[in-house]
PDB file of C-alpha atoms in Angstrom:
ATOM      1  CA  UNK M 190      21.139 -13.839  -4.653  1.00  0.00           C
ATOM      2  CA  UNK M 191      20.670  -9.906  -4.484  1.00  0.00           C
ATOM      3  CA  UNK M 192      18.900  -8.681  -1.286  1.00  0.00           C
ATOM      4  CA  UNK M 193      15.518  -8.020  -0.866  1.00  0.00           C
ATOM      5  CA  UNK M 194      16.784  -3.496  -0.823  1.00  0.00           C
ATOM      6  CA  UNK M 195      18.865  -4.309  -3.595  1.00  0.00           C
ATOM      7  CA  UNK M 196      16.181  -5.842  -5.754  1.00  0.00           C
ATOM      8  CA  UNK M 197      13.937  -2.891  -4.840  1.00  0.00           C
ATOM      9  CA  UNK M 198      16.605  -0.321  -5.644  1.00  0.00           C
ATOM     10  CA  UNK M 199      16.286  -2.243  -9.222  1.00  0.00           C
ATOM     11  CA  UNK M 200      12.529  -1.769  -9.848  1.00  0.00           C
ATOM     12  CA  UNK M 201      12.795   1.628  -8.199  1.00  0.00           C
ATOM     13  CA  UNK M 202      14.904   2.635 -11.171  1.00  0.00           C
ATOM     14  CA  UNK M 203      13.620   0.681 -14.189  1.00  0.00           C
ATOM     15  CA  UNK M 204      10.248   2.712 -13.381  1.00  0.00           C
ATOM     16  CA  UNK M 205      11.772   5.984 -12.251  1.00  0.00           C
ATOM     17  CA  UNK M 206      13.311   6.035 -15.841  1.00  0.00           C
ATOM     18  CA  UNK M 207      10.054   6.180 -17.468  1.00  0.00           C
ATOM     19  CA  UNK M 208       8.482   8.052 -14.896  1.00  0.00           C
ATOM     20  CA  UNK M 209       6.630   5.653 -13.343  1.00  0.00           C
ATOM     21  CA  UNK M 210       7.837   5.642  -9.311  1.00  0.00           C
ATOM     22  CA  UNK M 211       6.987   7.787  -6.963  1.00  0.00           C
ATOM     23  CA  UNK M 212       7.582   8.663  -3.119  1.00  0.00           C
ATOM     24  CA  UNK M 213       5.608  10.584  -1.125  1.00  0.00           C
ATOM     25  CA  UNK M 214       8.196  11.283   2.262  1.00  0.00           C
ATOM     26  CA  UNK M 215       6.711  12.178   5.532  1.00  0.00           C
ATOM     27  CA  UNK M 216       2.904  13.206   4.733  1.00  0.00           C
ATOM     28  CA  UNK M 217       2.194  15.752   7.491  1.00  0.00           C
ATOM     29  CA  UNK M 218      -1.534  15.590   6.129  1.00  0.00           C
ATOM     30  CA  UNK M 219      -4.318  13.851   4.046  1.00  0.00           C
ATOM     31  CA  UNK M 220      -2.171  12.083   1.422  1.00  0.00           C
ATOM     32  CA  UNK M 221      -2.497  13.239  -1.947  1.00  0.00           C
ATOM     33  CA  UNK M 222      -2.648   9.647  -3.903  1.00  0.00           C
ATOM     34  CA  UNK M 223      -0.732   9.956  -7.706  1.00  0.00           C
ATOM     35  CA  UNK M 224      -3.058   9.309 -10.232  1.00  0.00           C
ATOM     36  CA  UNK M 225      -3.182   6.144 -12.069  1.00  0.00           C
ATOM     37  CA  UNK M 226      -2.925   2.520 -10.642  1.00  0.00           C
ATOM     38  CA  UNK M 227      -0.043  -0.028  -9.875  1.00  0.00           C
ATOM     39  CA  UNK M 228       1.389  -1.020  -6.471  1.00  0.00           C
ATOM     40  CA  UNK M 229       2.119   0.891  -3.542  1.00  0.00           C
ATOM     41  CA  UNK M 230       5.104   0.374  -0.570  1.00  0.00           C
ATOM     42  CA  UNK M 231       4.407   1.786   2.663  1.00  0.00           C
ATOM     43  CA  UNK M 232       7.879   2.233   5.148  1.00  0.00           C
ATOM     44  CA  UNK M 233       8.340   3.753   8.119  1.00  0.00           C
ATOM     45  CA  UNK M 234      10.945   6.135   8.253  1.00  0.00           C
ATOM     46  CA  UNK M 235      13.057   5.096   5.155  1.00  0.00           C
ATOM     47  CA  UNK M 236      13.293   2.216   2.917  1.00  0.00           C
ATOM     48  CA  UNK M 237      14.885  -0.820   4.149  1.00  0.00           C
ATOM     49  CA  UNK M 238      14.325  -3.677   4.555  1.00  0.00           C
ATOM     50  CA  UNK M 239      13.236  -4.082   8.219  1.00  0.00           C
ATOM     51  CA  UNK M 240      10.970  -0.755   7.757  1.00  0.00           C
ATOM     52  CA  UNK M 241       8.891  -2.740   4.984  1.00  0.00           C
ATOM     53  CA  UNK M 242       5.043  -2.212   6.492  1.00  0.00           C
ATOM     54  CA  UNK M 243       2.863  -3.284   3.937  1.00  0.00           C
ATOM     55  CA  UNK M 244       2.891  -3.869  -0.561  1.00  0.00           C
ATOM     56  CA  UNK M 245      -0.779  -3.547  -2.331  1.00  0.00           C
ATOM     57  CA  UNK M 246      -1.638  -2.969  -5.564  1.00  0.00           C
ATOM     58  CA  UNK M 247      -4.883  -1.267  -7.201  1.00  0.00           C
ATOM     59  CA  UNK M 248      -6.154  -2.601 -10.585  1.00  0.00           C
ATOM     60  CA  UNK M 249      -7.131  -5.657 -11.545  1.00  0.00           C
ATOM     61  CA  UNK M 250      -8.095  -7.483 -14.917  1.00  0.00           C
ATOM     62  CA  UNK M 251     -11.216  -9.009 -15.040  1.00  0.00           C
ATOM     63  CA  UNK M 252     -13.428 -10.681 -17.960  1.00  0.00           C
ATOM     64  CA  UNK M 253     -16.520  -8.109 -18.327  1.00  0.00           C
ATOM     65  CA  UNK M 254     -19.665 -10.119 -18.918  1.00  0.00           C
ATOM     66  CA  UNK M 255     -19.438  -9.702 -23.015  1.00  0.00           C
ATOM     67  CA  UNK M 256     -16.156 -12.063 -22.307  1.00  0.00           C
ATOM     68  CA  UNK M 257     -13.308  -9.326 -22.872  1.00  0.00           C
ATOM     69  CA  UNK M 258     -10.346  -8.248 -20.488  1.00  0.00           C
ATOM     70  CA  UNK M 259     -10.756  -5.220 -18.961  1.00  0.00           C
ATOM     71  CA  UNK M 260      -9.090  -2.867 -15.751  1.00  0.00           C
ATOM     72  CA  UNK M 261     -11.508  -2.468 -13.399  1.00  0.00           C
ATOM     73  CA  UNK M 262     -10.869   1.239 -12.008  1.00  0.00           C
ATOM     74  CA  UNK M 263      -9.278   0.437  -9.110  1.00  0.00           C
ATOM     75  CA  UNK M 264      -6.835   3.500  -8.404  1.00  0.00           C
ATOM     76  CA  UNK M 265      -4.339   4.816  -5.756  1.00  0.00           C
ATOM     77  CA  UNK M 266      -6.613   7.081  -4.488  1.00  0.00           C
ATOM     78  CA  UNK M 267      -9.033   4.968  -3.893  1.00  0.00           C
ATOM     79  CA  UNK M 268      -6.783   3.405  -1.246  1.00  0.00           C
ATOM     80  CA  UNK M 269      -8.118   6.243   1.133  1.00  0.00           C
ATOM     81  CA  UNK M 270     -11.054   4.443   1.756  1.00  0.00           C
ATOM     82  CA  UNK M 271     -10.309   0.991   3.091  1.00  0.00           C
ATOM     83  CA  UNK M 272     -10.727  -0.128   6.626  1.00  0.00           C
ATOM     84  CA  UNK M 273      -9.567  -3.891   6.447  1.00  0.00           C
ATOM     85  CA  UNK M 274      -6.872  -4.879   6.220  1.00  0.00           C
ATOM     86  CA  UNK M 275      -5.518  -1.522   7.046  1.00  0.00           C
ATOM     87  CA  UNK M 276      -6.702   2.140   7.057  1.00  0.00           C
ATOM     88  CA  UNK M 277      -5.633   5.497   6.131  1.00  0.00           C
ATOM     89  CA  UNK M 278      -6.681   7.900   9.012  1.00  0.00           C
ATOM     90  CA  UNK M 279      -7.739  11.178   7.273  1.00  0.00           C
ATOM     91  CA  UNK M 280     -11.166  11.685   7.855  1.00  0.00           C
ATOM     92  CA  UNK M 281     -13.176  14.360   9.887  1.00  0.00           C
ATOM     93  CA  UNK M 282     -14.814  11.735  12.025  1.00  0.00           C
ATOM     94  CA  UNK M 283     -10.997  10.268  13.334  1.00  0.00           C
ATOM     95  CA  UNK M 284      -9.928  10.767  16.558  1.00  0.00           C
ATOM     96  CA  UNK M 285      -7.286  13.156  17.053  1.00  0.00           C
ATOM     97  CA  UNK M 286      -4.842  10.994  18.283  1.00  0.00           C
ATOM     98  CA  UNK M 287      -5.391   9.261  15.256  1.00  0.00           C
ATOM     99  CA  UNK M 288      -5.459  11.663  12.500  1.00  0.00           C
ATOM    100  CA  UNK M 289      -3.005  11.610   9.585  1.00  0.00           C
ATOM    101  CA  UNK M 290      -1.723   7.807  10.633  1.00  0.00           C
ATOM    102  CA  UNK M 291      -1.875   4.523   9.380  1.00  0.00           C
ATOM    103  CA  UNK M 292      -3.551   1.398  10.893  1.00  0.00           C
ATOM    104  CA  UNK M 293      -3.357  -2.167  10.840  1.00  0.00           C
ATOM    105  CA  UNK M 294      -3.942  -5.299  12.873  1.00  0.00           C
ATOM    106  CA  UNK M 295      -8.362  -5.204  12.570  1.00  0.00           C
ATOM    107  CA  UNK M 296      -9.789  -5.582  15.941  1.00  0.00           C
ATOM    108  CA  UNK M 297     -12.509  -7.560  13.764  1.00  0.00           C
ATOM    109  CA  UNK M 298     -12.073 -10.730  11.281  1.00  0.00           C
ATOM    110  CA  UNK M 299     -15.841  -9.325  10.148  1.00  0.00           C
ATOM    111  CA  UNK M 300     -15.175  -6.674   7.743  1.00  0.00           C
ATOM    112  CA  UNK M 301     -19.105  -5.473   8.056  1.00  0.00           C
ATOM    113  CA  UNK M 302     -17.855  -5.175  11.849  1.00  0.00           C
ATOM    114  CA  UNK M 303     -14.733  -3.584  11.467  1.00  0.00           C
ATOM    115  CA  UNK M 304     -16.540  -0.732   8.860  1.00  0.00           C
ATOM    116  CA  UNK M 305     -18.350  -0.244  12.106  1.00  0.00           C
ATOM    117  CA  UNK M 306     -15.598   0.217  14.740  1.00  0.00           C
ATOM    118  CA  UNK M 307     -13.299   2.198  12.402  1.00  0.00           C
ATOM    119  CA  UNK M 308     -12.901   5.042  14.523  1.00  0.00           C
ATOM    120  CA  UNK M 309     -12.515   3.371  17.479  1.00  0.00           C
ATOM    121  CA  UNK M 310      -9.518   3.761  19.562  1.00  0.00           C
ATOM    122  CA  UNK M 311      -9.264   0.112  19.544  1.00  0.00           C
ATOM    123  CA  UNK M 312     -10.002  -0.948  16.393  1.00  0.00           C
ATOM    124  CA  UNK M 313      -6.474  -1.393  15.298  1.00  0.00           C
ATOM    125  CA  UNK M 314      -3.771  -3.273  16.864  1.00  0.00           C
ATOM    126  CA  UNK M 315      -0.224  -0.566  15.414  1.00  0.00           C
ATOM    127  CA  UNK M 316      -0.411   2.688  14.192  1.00  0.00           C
ATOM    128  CA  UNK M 317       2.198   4.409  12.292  1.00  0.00           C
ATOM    129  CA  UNK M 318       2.255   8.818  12.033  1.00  0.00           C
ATOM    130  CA  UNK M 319       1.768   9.589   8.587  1.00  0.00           C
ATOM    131  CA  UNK M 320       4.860  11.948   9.487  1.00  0.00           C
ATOM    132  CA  UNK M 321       6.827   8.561   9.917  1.00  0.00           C
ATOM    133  CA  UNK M 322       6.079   7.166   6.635  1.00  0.00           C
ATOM    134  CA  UNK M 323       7.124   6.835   2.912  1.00  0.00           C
ATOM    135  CA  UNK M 324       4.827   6.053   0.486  1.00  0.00           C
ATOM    136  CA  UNK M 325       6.745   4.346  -3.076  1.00  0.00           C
ATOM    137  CA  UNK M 326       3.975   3.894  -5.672  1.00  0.00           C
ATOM    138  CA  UNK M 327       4.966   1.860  -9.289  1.00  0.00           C
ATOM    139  CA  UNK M 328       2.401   3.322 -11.630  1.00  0.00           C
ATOM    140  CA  UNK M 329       1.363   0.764 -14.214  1.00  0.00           C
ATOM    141  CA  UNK M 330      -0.457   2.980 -16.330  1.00  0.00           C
ATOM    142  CA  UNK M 331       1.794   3.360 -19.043  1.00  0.00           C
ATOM    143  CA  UNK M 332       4.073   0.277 -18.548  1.00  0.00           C
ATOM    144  CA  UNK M 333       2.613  -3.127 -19.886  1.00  0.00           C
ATOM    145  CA  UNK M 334       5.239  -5.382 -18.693  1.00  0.00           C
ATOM    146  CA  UNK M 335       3.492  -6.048 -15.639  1.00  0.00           C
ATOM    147  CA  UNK M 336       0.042  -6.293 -14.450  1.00  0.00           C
ATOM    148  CA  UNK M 337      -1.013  -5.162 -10.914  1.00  0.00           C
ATOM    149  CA  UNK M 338      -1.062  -8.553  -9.287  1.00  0.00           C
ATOM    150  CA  UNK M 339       2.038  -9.893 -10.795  1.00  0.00           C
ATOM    151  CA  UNK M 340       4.219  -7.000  -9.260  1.00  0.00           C
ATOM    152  CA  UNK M 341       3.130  -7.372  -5.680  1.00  0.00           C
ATOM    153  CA  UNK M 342       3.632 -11.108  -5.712  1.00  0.00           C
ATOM    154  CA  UNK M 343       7.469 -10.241  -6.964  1.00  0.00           C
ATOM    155  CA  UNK M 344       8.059  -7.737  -4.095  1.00  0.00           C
ATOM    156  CA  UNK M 345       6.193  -9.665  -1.581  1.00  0.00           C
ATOM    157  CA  UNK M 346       8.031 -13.085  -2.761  1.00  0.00           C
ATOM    158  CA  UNK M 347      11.447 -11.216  -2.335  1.00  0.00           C
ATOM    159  CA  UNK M 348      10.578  -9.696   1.223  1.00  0.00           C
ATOM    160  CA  UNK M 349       9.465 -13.452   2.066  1.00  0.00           C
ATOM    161  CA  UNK M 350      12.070 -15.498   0.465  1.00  0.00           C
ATOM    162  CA  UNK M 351      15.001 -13.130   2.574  1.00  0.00           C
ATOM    163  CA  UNK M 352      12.776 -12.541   5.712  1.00  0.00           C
ATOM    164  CA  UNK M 353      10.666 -15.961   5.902  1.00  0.00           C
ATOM    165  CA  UNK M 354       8.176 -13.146   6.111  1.00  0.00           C
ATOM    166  CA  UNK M 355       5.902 -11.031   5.092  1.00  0.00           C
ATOM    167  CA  UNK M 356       5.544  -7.119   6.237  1.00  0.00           C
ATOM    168  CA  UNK M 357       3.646  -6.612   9.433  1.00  0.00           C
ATOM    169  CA  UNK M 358       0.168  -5.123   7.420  1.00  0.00           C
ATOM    170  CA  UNK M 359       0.296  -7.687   4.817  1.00  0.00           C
ATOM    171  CA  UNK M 360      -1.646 -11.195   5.752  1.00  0.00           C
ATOM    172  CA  UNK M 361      -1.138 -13.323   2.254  1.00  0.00           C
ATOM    173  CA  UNK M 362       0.416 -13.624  -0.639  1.00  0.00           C
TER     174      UNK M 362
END
């Protein structure tokens, strides 16, 4: 069986071929999120394995209430503005120490709570330097092969199946 990198490496190229993959190395400020929607890798430092923080995707298919599929607009830069599981720190009201870095671990189960304590100092148990970070989106935009959900559960099954596992930010699969 390939490893987890290995299989990675794979995807990585089927979608850089078409355009589809994209890094964002070392953000030194508020992260400019690629258009479109798909899945997104967050590392620290470089990608490997053990560096693996956290897989989500953005997009989902949904009956609308005439009965058809549709994409909700979910997007990547929507991701900007979640608190639970995780958060992106970029916003006036952070604390300095806590600008341009990502957090995870909620102090609160609650999410009503935790939309509260957001800019605490506590309110997260690890944060990561946006400056330490990669950011590997798969943009699903053009590429019909896969929908949203089904390419997360293939990264996150890998990770799990070598690791026994799952990244340190991610809580199910």
């Amino acid at each position: 069986m390939n490893s987890f990198i290995t299989f990675f490496e794979n995807l990585r190229e089927e979608f850089d071929q078409v355009g589809a993959y994209k890094e964002l190395k070392y953000p030194k400020s508020k992260i400019d999120w690629a258009e479109g929607y798909g899945v997104y890798t967050l590392w620290k430092q470089e990608i490997k394995t053990d560096n693996l923080l956290y897989v989500g995707l953005t997009g989902k298919y949904a009956r609308d209430p005439r009965g058809e599929i549709k994409l909700n607009n979910g997007s990547f830069k929507q991701r900007a503005g979640r608190w639970t599981p995780y958060r992106f720190c970029d916003s006036r009201k952070d604390p300095a120490d806590y600008k341009y870095t990502f957090r995870y671990g909620p102090k609160h189960s609650n999410v009503n709570r935790q939309g509260k304590a957001k800019y605490d100092m506590d309110a997260y148990a690890t944060t990561i330097p946006y400056n330490e970070m990669i950011i590997a989106t798969f943009d699903l935009t053009n590429k019909s092969d896969y929908t949203p959900a089904l390419l997360e559960a293939l990264i996150l099954t890998r990770f799990l199946s070598e690791r026994g596992d799952l990244p340190p930010a991610n809580n199910e699969l």
